Amino acid sequence: MVELKVVVSDPKTGRAYNVDASTGAAGSIVGKKIGDELDAGPLGLAGYKILITGGTDQTGIPARKSLPGAGRRRLLLAEGVGFHPVMEGERKRKMIRAHEITLEFVQVNARVTAYGDKPLDEIFPKVERAEGEEKKGKAKKVRK
């Protein structure tokens, strides 16, 4: 059984929405490539079109658009997806997944390219924080 988490980013508002795609909806994404545009109707977003921008597999290995095929490979990287050098000229051999979406993917990142009739804020209601939850970045209490 195929299950994917699709993170849909809205460039107009800058917000991202999580969509859990199982069996049928996930099946419409499997076999596509990074950079493909597809209809988001099976994901519950009628009238929307999304562009696949990336993804990761179950071990957290990122997919790279420039790598053809469907498997994982160890590449010598100098920059880009999967490696961010600390020193100038640094290179490192890293495991990278190819650009085709397969059954091993857990998360797929996408961006909205065409909007439907209903805004995304109505489709995904905003979740309110509980009173006891603190925002990230707030100072913690120090014990004396």
PDB file of C-alpha atoms in Angstrom:
ATOM      1  CA  MET A   1       0.000   0.000   0.000  1.00  0.00           C
ATOM      2  CA  VAL A   2       1.443   3.342  -1.096  1.00  0.00           C
ATOM      3  CA  GLU A   3       1.278   6.290   1.285  1.00  0.00           C
ATOM      4  CA  LEU A   4       2.838   9.682   0.631  1.00  0.00           C
ATOM      5  CA  LYS A   5       2.889  12.984   2.437  1.00  0.00           C
ATOM      6  CA  VAL A   6       2.554  15.749  -0.125  1.00  0.00           C
ATOM      7  CA  VAL A   7       3.671  19.190   1.061  1.00  0.00           C
ATOM      8  CA  VAL A   8       1.878  21.740  -1.128  1.00  0.00           C
ATOM      9  CA  SER A   9       3.356  25.257  -1.020  1.00  0.00           C
ATOM     10  CA  ASP A  10       1.276  28.288  -1.965  1.00  0.00           C
ATOM     11  CA  PRO A  11       3.523  30.983  -3.499  1.00  0.00           C
ATOM     12  CA  LYS A  12       0.839  33.677  -3.083  1.00  0.00           C
ATOM     13  CA  THR A  13       0.594  33.380   0.701  1.00  0.00           C
ATOM     14  CA  GLY A  14       3.912  31.687   1.505  1.00  0.00           C
ATOM     15  CA  ARG A  15       2.147  28.935   3.463  1.00  0.00           C
ATOM     16  CA  ALA A  16       2.587  25.179   3.099  1.00  0.00           C
ATOM     17  CA  TYR A  17      -0.141  22.566   3.532  1.00  0.00           C
ATOM     18  CA  ASN A  18       0.260  18.849   4.276  1.00  0.00           C
ATOM     19  CA  VAL A  19      -1.835  16.378   2.301  1.00  0.00           C
ATOM     20  CA  ASP A  20      -1.810  12.678   3.169  1.00  0.00           C
ATOM     21  CA  ALA A  21      -2.107  10.732  -0.082  1.00  0.00           C
ATOM     22  CA  SER A  22      -2.867   7.040   0.136  1.00  0.00           C
ATOM     23  CA  THR A  23      -3.383   4.325  -2.468  1.00  0.00           C
ATOM     24  CA  GLY A  24      -5.253   6.042  -5.369  1.00  0.00           C
ATOM     25  CA  ALA A  25      -3.976   9.581  -4.901  1.00  0.00           C
ATOM     26  CA  ALA A  26      -0.422   8.392  -4.257  1.00  0.00           C
ATOM     27  CA  GLY A  27      -0.647   6.121  -7.293  1.00  0.00           C
ATOM     28  CA  SER A  28      -1.239   9.148  -9.495  1.00  0.00           C
ATOM     29  CA  ILE A  29       2.080  10.646  -8.302  1.00  0.00           C
ATOM     30  CA  VAL A  30       4.239   7.500  -8.472  1.00  0.00           C
ATOM     31  CA  GLY A  31       6.094   7.364 -11.780  1.00  0.00           C
ATOM     32  CA  LYS A  32       6.167  11.144 -12.222  1.00  0.00           C
ATOM     33  CA  LYS A  33       9.407  13.121 -12.189  1.00  0.00           C
ATOM     34  CA  ILE A  34      10.592  16.225 -10.374  1.00  0.00           C
ATOM     35  CA  GLY A  35       9.578  19.135 -12.579  1.00  0.00           C
ATOM     36  CA  ASP A  36       6.352  17.482 -13.836  1.00  0.00           C
ATOM     37  CA  GLU A  37       3.094  19.403 -13.515  1.00  0.00           C
ATOM     38  CA  LEU A  38      -0.006  17.415 -12.609  1.00  0.00           C
ATOM     39  CA  ASP A  39      -3.632  17.829 -11.662  1.00  0.00           C
ATOM     40  CA  ALA A  40      -4.173  17.956  -7.889  1.00  0.00           C
ATOM     41  CA  GLY A  41      -7.770  16.691  -8.083  1.00  0.00           C
ATOM     42  CA  PRO A  42      -6.912  13.221  -6.678  1.00  0.00           C
ATOM     43  CA  LEU A  43      -5.355  14.954  -3.647  1.00  0.00           C
ATOM     44  CA  GLY A  44      -8.630  16.739  -2.857  1.00  0.00           C
ATOM     45  CA  LEU A  45      -7.631  20.033  -4.492  1.00  0.00           C
ATOM     46  CA  ALA A  46     -10.171  20.330  -7.299  1.00  0.00           C
ATOM     47  CA  GLY A  47      -9.122  22.731 -10.048  1.00  0.00           C
ATOM     48  CA  TYR A  48      -5.550  23.081  -8.764  1.00  0.00           C
ATOM     49  CA  LYS A  49      -2.400  22.139 -10.643  1.00  0.00           C
ATOM     50  CA  ILE A  50       0.858  21.438  -8.812  1.00  0.00           C
ATOM     51  CA  LEU A  51       4.498  21.249  -9.872  1.00  0.00           C
ATOM     52  CA  ILE A  52       6.639  18.567  -8.203  1.00  0.00           C
ATOM     53  CA  THR A  53       9.719  20.307  -6.769  1.00  0.00           C
ATOM     54  CA  GLY A  54      11.416  17.543  -4.742  1.00  0.00           C
ATOM     55  CA  GLY A  55      11.042  14.798  -2.191  1.00  0.00           C
ATOM     56  CA  THR A  56      12.710  12.381   0.212  1.00  0.00           C
ATOM     57  CA  ASP A  57      12.634   8.651   0.810  1.00  0.00           C
ATOM     58  CA  GLN A  58      12.062   6.756   4.071  1.00  0.00           C
ATOM     59  CA  THR A  59      15.674   7.277   5.205  1.00  0.00           C
ATOM     60  CA  GLY A  60      15.651  11.032   4.542  1.00  0.00           C
ATOM     61  CA  ILE A  61      17.717  10.915   1.360  1.00  0.00           C
ATOM     62  CA  PRO A  62      16.704  13.839  -0.897  1.00  0.00           C
ATOM     63  CA  ALA A  63      15.830  13.570  -4.576  1.00  0.00           C
ATOM     64  CA  ARG A  64      17.775  15.616  -7.112  1.00  0.00           C
ATOM     65  CA  LYS A  65      16.224  16.850 -10.353  1.00  0.00           C
ATOM     66  CA  SER A  66      19.443  16.569 -12.352  1.00  0.00           C
ATOM     67  CA  LEU A  67      19.871  12.828 -11.661  1.00  0.00           C
ATOM     68  CA  PRO A  68      17.947  10.656 -14.164  1.00  0.00           C
ATOM     69  CA  GLY A  69      16.390   7.326 -13.249  1.00  0.00           C
ATOM     70  CA  ALA A  70      14.644   5.912 -10.219  1.00  0.00           C
ATOM     71  CA  GLY A  71      17.249   4.602  -7.767  1.00  0.00           C
ATOM     72  CA  ARG A  72      19.795   5.879  -5.258  1.00  0.00           C
ATOM     73  CA  ARG A  73      23.385   6.720  -6.126  1.00  0.00           C
ATOM     74  CA  ARG A  74      26.489   7.966  -4.324  1.00  0.00           C
ATOM     75  CA  LEU A  75      27.676  11.142  -6.035  1.00  0.00           C
ATOM     76  CA  LEU A  76      30.597  13.459  -5.472  1.00  0.00           C
ATOM     77  CA  LEU A  77      28.844  16.770  -4.774  1.00  0.00           C
ATOM     78  CA  ALA A  78      30.169  20.307  -4.553  1.00  0.00           C
ATOM     79  CA  GLU A  79      26.852  22.126  -4.017  1.00  0.00           C
ATOM     80  CA  GLY A  80      23.080  21.888  -4.430  1.00  0.00           C
ATOM     81  CA  VAL A  81      20.424  19.517  -3.165  1.00  0.00           C
ATOM     82  CA  GLY A  82      21.808  17.047  -0.644  1.00  0.00           C
ATOM     83  CA  PHE A  83      25.022  18.913   0.258  1.00  0.00           C
ATOM     84  CA  HIS A  84      25.830  22.417   1.437  1.00  0.00           C
ATOM     85  CA  PRO A  85      29.604  22.944   1.666  1.00  0.00           C
ATOM     86  CA  VAL A  86      31.092  24.721   4.678  1.00  0.00           C
ATOM     87  CA  MET A  87      34.465  25.584   3.149  1.00  0.00           C
ATOM     88  CA  GLU A  88      35.133  26.980  -0.314  1.00  0.00           C
ATOM     89  CA  GLY A  89      35.914  24.192  -2.793  1.00  0.00           C
ATOM     90  CA  GLU A  90      34.713  21.442  -0.444  1.00  0.00           C
ATOM     91  CA  ARG A  91      33.361  18.285  -2.075  1.00  0.00           C
ATOM     92  CA  LYS A  92      31.839  15.227  -0.475  1.00  0.00           C
ATOM     93  CA  ARG A  93      30.435  11.897  -1.623  1.00  0.00           C
ATOM     94  CA  LYS A  94      26.747  11.714  -0.612  1.00  0.00           C
ATOM     95  CA  MET A  95      23.832   9.379  -1.256  1.00  0.00           C
ATOM     96  CA  ILE A  96      21.222  11.021  -3.519  1.00  0.00           C
ATOM     97  CA  ARG A  97      17.947   9.717  -4.957  1.00  0.00           C
ATOM     98  CA  ALA A  98      17.116  10.111  -8.659  1.00  0.00           C
ATOM     99  CA  HIS A  99      14.294  12.342  -9.911  1.00  0.00           C
ATOM    100  CA  GLU A 100      11.598   9.704 -10.567  1.00  0.00           C
ATOM    101  CA  ILE A 101       9.000   9.282  -7.770  1.00  0.00           C
ATOM    102  CA  THR A 102       8.928   5.636  -6.654  1.00  0.00           C
ATOM    103  CA  LEU A 103       7.268   3.565  -3.934  1.00  0.00           C
ATOM    104  CA  GLU A 104      10.216   4.248  -1.584  1.00  0.00           C
ATOM    105  CA  PHE A 105       9.355   7.968  -1.351  1.00  0.00           C
ATOM    106  CA  VAL A 106       7.687   9.154   1.846  1.00  0.00           C
ATOM    107  CA  GLN A 107       7.428  12.895   1.196  1.00  0.00           C
ATOM    108  CA  VAL A 108       6.880  14.794  -2.041  1.00  0.00           C
ATOM    109  CA  ASN A 109       7.245  18.568  -2.188  1.00  0.00           C
ATOM    110  CA  ALA A 110       5.076  20.510  -4.622  1.00  0.00           C
ATOM    111  CA  ARG A 111       4.166  24.101  -5.529  1.00  0.00           C
ATOM    112  CA  VAL A 112       0.789  25.391  -6.740  1.00  0.00           C
ATOM    113  CA  THR A 113       0.901  26.616 -10.348  1.00  0.00           C
ATOM    114  CA  ALA A 114      -2.820  26.998 -11.121  1.00  0.00           C
ATOM    115  CA  TYR A 115      -5.529  27.821  -8.601  1.00  0.00           C
ATOM    116  CA  GLY A 116      -9.021  26.369  -8.270  1.00  0.00           C
ATOM    117  CA  ASP A 117     -12.291  28.048  -7.283  1.00  0.00           C
ATOM    118  CA  LYS A 118     -11.958  27.426  -3.549  1.00  0.00           C
ATOM    119  CA  PRO A 119      -8.993  29.038  -1.701  1.00  0.00           C
ATOM    120  CA  LEU A 120      -6.559  26.747   0.128  1.00  0.00           C
ATOM    121  CA  ASP A 121      -7.379  28.382   3.489  1.00  0.00           C
ATOM    122  CA  GLU A 122     -10.947  27.046   3.176  1.00  0.00           C
ATOM    123  CA  ILE A 123      -9.792  23.560   2.155  1.00  0.00           C
ATOM    124  CA  PHE A 124      -7.289  23.366   5.018  1.00  0.00           C
ATOM    125  CA  PRO A 125      -8.728  24.982   8.142  1.00  0.00           C
ATOM    126  CA  LYS A 126      -6.183  26.752  10.336  1.00  0.00           C
ATOM    127  CA  VAL A 127      -5.200  24.785  13.437  1.00  0.00           C
ATOM    128  CA  GLU A 128      -5.239  26.874  16.596  1.00  0.00           C
ATOM    129  CA  ARG A 129      -2.524  26.359  19.191  1.00  0.00           C
ATOM    130  CA  ALA A 130      -3.416  25.177  22.647  1.00  0.00           C
ATOM    131  CA  GLU A 131      -2.887  27.653  25.490  1.00  0.00           C
ATOM    132  CA  GLY A 132      -0.053  25.652  27.047  1.00  0.00           C
ATOM    133  CA  GLU A 133       1.979  25.374  23.828  1.00  0.00           C
ATOM    134  CA  GLU A 134       4.876  27.742  23.479  1.00  0.00           C
ATOM    135  CA  LYS A 135       6.126  29.031  20.163  1.00  0.00           C
ATOM    136  CA  LYS A 136       9.528  27.893  18.969  1.00  0.00           C
ATOM    137  CA  GLY A 137      12.296  30.338  19.680  1.00  0.00           C
ATOM    138  CA  LYS A 138      10.907  31.547  23.015  1.00  0.00           C
ATOM    139  CA  ALA A 139      13.299  31.500  25.934  1.00  0.00           C
ATOM    140  CA  LYS A 140      12.964  28.526  28.233  1.00  0.00           C
ATOM    141  CA  LYS A 141      12.618  28.899  31.972  1.00  0.00           C
ATOM    142  CA  VAL A 142      15.846  28.342  33.825  1.00  0.00           C
ATOM    143  CA  ARG A 143      15.838  26.372  37.079  1.00  0.00           C
ATOM    144  CA  LYS A 144      17.601  27.898  40.054  1.00  0.00           C
TER     145      LYS A 144
END
